[in-house]
Coordinates of C-alpha atoms in Angstrom, one line a residue:
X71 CA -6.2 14.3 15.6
X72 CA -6.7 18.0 15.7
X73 CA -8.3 18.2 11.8
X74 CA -8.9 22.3 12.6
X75 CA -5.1 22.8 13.1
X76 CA -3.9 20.8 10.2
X77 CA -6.3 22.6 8.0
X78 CA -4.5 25.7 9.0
X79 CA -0.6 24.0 8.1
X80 CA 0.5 24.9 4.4
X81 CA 3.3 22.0 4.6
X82 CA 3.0 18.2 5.4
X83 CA 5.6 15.8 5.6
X84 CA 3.8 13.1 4.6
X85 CA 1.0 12.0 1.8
X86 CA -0.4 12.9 -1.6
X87 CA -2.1 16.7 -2.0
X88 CA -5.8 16.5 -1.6
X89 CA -8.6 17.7 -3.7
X90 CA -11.8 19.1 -2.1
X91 CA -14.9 17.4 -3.5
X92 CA -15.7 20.1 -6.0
X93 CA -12.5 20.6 -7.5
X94 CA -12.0 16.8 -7.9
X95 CA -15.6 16.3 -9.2
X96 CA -14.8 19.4 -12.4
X97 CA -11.6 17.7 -12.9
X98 CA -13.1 14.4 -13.4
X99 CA -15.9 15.9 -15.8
X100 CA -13.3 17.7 -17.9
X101 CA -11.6 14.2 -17.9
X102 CA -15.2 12.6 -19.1
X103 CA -15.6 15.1 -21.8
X104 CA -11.9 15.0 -23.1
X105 CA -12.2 11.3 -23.4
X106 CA -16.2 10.7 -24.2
X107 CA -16.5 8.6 -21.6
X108 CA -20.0 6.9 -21.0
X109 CA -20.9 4.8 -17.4
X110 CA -19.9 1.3 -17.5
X111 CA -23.6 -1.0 -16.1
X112 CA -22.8 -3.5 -14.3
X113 CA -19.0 -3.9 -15.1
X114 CA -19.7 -3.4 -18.8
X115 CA -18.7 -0.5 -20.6
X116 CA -16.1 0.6 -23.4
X117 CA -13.9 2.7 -20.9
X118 CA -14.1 0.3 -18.0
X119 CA -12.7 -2.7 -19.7
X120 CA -10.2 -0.7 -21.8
X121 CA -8.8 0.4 -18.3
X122 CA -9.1 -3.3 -16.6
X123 CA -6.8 -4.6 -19.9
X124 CA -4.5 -1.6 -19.9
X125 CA -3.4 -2.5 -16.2
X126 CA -3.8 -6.2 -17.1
X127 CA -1.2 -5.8 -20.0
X128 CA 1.0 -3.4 -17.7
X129 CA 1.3 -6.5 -14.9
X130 CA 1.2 -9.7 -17.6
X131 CA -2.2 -10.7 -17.2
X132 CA -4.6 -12.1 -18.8
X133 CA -7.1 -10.2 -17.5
X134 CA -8.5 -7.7 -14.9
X135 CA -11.5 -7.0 -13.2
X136 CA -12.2 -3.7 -11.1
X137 CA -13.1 -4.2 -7.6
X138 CA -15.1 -1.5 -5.4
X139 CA -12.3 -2.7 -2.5
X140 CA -9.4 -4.1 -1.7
X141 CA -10.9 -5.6 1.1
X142 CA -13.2 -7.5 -1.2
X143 CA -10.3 -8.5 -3.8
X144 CA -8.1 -10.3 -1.3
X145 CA -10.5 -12.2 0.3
X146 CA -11.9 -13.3 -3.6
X147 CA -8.7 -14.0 -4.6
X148 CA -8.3 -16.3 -1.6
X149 CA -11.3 -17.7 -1.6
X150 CA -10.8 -19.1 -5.1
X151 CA -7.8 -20.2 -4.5
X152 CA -8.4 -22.6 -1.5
X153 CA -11.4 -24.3 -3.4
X154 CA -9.6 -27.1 -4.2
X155 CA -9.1 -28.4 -0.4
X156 CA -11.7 -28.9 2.1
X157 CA -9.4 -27.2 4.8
X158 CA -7.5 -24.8 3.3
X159 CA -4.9 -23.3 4.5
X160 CA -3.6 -20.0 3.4
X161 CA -0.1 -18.6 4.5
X162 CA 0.6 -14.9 5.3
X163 CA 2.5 -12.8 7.7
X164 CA 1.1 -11.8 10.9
X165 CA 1.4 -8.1 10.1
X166 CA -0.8 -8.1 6.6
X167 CA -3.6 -6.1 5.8
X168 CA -6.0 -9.4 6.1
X169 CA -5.1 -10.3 9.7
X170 CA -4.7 -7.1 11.2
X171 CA -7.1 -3.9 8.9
X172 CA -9.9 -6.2 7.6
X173 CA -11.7 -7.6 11.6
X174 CA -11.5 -11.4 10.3
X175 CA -13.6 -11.0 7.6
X176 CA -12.3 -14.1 6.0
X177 CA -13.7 -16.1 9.1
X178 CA -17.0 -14.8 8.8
X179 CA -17.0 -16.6 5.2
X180 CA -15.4 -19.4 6.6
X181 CA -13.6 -20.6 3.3
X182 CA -10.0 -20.4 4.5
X183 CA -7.9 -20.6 7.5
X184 CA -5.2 -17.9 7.6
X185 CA -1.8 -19.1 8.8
X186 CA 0.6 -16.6 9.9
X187 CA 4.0 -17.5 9.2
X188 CA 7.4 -15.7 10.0
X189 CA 8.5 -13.3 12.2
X190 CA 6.6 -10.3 12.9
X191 CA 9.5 -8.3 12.4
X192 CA 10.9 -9.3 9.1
X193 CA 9.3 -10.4 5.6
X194 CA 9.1 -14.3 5.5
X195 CA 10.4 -16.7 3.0
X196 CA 10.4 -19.5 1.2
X197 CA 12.1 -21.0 4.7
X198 CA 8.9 -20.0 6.2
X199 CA 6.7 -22.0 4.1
X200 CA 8.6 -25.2 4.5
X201 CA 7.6 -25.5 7.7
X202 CA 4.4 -26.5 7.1
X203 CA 5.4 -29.2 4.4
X204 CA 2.4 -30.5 2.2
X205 CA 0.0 -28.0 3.9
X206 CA 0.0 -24.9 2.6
X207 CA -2.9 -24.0 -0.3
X208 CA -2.3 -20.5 -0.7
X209 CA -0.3 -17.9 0.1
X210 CA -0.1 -13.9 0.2
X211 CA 2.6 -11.9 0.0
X212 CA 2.6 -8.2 0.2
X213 CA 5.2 -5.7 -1.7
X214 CA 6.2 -3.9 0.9
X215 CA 5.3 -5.6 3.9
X216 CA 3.5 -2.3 4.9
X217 CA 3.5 -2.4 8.9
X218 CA 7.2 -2.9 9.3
X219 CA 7.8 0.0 7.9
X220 CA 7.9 -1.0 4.0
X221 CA 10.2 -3.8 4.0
X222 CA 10.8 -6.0 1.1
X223 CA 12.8 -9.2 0.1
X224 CA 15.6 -9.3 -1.9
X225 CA 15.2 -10.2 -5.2
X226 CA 16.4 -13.7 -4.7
X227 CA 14.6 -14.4 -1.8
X228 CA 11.2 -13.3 -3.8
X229 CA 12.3 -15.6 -6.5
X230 CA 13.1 -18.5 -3.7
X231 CA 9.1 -17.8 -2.3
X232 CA 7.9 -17.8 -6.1
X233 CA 9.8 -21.1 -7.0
X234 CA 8.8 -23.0 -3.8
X235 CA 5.3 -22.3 -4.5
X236 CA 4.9 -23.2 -7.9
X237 CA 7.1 -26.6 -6.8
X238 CA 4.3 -27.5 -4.7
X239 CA 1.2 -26.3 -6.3
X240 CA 0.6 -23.6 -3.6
X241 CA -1.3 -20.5 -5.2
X242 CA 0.4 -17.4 -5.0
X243 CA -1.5 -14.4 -4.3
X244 CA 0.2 -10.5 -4.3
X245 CA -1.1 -8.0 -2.0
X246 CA 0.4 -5.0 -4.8
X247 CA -1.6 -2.3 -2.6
X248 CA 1.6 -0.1 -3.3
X249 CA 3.0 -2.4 -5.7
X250 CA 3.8 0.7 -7.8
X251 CA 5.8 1.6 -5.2
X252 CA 7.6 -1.3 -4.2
X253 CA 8.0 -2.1 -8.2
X254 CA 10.6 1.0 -7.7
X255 CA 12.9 -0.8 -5.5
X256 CA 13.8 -3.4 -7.7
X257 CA 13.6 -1.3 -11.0
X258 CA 16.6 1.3 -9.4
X259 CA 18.3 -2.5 -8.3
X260 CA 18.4 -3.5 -11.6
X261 CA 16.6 -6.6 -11.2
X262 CA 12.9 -5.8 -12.7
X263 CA 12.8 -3.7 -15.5
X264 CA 8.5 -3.3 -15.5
X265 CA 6.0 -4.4 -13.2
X266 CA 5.1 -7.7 -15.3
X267 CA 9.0 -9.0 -14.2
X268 CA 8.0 -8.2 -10.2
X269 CA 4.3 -9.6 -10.8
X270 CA 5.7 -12.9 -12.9
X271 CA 5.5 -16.0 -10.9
X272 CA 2.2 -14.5 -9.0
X273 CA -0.8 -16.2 -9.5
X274 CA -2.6 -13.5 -9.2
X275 CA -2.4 -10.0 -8.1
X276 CA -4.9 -7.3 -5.8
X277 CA -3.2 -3.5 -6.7
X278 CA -5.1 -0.5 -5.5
X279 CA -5.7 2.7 -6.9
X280 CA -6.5 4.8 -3.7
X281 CA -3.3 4.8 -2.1
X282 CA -0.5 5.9 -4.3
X283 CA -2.9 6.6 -7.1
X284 CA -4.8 8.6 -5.4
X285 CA -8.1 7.6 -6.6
X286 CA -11.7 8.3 -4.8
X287 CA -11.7 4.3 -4.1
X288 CA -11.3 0.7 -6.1
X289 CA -9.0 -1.8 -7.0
X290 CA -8.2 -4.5 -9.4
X291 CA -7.6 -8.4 -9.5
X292 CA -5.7 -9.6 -11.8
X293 CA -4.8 -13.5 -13.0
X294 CA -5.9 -15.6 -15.8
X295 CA -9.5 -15.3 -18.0
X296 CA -10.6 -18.4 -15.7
X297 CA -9.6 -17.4 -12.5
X298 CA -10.6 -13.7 -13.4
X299 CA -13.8 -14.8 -14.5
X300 CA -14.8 -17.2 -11.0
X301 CA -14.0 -13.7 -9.6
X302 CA -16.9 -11.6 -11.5
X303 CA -19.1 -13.9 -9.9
X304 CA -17.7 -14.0 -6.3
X305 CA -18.0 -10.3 -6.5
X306 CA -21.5 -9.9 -7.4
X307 CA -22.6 -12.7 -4.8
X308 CA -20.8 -10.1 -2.1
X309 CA -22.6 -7.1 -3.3
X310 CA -19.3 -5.2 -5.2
X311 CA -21.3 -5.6 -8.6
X312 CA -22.5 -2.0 -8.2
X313 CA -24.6 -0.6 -11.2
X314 CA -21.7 1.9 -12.2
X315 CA -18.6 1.9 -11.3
X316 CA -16.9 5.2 -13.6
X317 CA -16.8 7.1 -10.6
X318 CA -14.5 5.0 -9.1
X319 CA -12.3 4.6 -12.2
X320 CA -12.6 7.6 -14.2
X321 CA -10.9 9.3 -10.3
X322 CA -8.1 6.8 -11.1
X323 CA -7.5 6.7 -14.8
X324 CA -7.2 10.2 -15.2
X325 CA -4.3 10.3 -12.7
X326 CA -3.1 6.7 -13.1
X327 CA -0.1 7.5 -16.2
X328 CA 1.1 10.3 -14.2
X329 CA 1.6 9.1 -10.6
X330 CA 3.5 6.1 -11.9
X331 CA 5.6 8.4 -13.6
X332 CA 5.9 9.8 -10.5
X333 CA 6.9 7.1 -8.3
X334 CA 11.0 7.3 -9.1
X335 CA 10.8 10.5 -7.9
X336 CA 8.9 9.8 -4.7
X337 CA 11.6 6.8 -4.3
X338 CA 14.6 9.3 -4.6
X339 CA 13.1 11.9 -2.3
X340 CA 12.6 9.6 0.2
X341 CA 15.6 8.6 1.1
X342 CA 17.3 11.6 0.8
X343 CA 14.6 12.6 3.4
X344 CA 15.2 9.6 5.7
X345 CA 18.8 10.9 5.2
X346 CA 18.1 14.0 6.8
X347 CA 15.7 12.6 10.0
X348 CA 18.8 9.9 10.2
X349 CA 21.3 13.6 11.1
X350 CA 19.1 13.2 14.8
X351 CA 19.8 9.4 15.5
X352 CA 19.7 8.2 17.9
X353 CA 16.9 10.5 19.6
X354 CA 15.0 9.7 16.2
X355 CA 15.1 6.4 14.0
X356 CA 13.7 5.0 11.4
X357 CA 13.0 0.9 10.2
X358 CA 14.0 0.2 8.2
X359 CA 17.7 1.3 8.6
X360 CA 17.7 1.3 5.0
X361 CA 14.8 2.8 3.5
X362 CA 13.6 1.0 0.1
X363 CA 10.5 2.1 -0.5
X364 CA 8.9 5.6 -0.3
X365 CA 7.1 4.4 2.7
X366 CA 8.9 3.8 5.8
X367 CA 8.8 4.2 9.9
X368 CA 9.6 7.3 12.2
X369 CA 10.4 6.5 15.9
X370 CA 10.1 8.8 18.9
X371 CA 11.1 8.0 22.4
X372 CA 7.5 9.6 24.1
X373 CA 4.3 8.4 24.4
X374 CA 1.6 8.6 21.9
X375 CA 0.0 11.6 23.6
X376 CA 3.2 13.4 24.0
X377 CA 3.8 12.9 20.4
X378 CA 0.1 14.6 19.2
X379 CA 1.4 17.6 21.8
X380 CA 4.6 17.5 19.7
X381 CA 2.7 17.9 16.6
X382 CA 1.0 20.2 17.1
X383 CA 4.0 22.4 18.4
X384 CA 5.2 21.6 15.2
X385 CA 2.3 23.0 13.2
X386 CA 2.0 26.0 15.3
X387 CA 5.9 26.7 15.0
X388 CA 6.8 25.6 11.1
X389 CA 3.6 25.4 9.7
X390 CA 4.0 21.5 9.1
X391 CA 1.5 19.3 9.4
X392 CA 4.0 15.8 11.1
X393 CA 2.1 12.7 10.8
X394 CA -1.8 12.0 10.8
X395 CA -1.5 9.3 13.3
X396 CA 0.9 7.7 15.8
X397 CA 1.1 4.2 17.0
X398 CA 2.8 2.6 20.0
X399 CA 5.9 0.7 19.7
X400 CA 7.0 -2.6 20.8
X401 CA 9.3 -0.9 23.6
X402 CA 7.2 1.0 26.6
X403 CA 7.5 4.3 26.1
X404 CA 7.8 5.1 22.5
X405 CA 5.5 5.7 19.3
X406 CA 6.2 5.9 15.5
X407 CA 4.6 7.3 12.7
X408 CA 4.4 6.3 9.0
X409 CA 5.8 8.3 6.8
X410 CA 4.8 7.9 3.0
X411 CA 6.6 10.2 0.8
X412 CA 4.2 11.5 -2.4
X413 CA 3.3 15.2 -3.6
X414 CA 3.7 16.5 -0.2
X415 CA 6.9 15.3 0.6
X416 CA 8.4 17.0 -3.0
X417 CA 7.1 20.6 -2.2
X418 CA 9.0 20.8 1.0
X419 CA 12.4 22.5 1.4
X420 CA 15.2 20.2 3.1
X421 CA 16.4 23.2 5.1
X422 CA 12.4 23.2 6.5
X423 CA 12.6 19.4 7.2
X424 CA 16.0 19.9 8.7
X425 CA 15.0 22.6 11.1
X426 CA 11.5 20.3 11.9
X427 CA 13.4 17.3 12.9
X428 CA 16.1 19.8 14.8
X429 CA 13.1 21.0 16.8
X430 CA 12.0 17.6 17.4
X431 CA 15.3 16.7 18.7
X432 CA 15.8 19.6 21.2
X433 CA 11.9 18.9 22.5
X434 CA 13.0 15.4 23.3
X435 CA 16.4 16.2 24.6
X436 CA 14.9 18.7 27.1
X437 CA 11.7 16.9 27.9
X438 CA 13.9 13.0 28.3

């Protein structure tokens, strides 16, 4: 990635606006000061725990504790919940953030076997888990199933998943990363009317406050004062018991109320742009079809390389700053990127975006 000619672009397609260090850091004193705030030690402090309950009440928990990672609050959460067997297996899809982001950390620990189930291509269901009859100990389910490009289940068929599992004692664990996200779905659906009605039904809960938040770092788990509290202490054994965490949460509290206010606005803008990139199908497409997150996939028939030469057309031409990364996909000769529209994606003009993906469409018509 050319990081020199992005710094010059004044538009990006994608992402949430940036703070440099310094202007983040003054903005979270002048949060500190407004509120008194006063570091936390060791997971105790006023501030820290009011925030762990606030988001605990917000997703119909009992309780809350913040986590320095996600990576460290999935694997906790999974961990506790396969202690009842002495092979446990826990369910997921092949695409999740566990198998494919996190280099089998879970292994290492050796307290679970992750079993993917499902398609690749597609969000599993409760179909999914009956294969394995009488087998299962745990599974995770992530809203929206990030890597294929945001998807999510119907309400029903998240129901179906939530009923089976409580039938037959499995624990059900939600990878929320961008739960505030997918929460919009099913709020503009009509069939949620807060995040406790999508969270119900999960035993417990990982949501982040990096990504849509837009936090420095962290996280949260969230379940029941027992479960909760077997966490505290898997936490500390793995080192995440850091002496103060209000960095961490002072970056997201002070910009937590806001960006979930924010989010039905995100939802709306995004598919009226995936409206506009669908004017150039079928030299560019997008998965899903039907975008219902603010989060979704951009394909180009050209290489990965061809598409970071594209890019940087773009940037030199509009100004506009495409995609950070590409990735292959499944057929030879073609890439996507994510696209993941926040703060960036409002300030843009639809007659810029329009003329962008023109120019993208002429560049592959005359180079394919």
């Amino acid at each position: 990635m050319s990081i020199s000619m992005k710094q010059k672009c004044e538009h990006f397609l994608c992402g949430q606006s940036a703070l440099q260090p310094a202007d983040e850091f003054a903005m979270m004193a002048e949060f500190c000061h407004k509120h008194s705030i006063e570091h936390d030690t060791y997971g105790s402090g006023e501030f820290l725990q009011q925030f762990e309950q606030k988001v605990a009440e917000l997703l119909g928990y009992e309780a809350g504790v913040f986590v320095v990672s996600g990576t460290m609050a999935q694997v906790v959460a999974l961990n506790i919940a396969s202690e009842r067997s002495a092979k446990p297996l826990a369910a997921m899809h092949p695409t999740c953030h566990i198998i494919k982001h996190e280099w089998q950390n879970y292994q290492f620990d050796s307290k679970f076997i992750a079993l993917p189930v499902g398609h690749q291509n597609r969000v599993y269901g409760s179909a999914d888990l009956k294969a394995y009859p009488g087998q299962i100990d745990a599974a995770l389910y992530e809203l929206p199933m990030r890597e294929i490009g945001g998807q999510l289940p119907t309400w029903d068929e998240l129901q179906e998943v939530k009923t089976y599992c409580r039938q037959q004692n499995i624990h059900l664990h939600l990878d929320g990363a961008r739960l505030w996200e997918a929460s919009e779905h099913y709020f503009a659906q009509g069939d949620a009317q807060n995040y406790a009605d999508v969270t119900q039904g999960f035993d417990s809960t990982y949501v982040s406050f990096y990504k849509g938040i837009g936090g420095l770092a962290g996280a949260m788990l969230l379940g029941n004062e027992a479960f909760i509290n077997k966490a505290k202490v898997k936490i500390r054994q793995q080192g995440g018991d850091i002496y103060h965490r209000t960095p961490l949460v002072v970056s997201a509290a002070m910009r937590f109320d806001e960006r979930l206010t924010a989010m039905n606005g995100y939802h709306i803008r995004a598919k009226k742009i995936a409206g506009l990139i669908e004017e150039h199908s079928p030299s560019i497409a997008i998965n899903p079809k039907k975008v219902q997150v603010n989060l979704f996939h951009v394909h180009l028939p050209m290489e990965v390389k061809e598409a970071e030469q594209l890019r940087e057309h773009i940037a030199d031409r509009y100004n506009l700053w495409l995609a950070n990364g590409f990735q292959p996909a499944q057929l030879a000769g073609q890439c996507y990127f994510e696209c993941y529209v926040g703060e960036n994606s409002m300030a843009l003009d639809d007659e810029l975006i329009s003329n962008v993906f023109s120019e993208i469409e002429s560049w592959i018509q005359a180079k394919h």
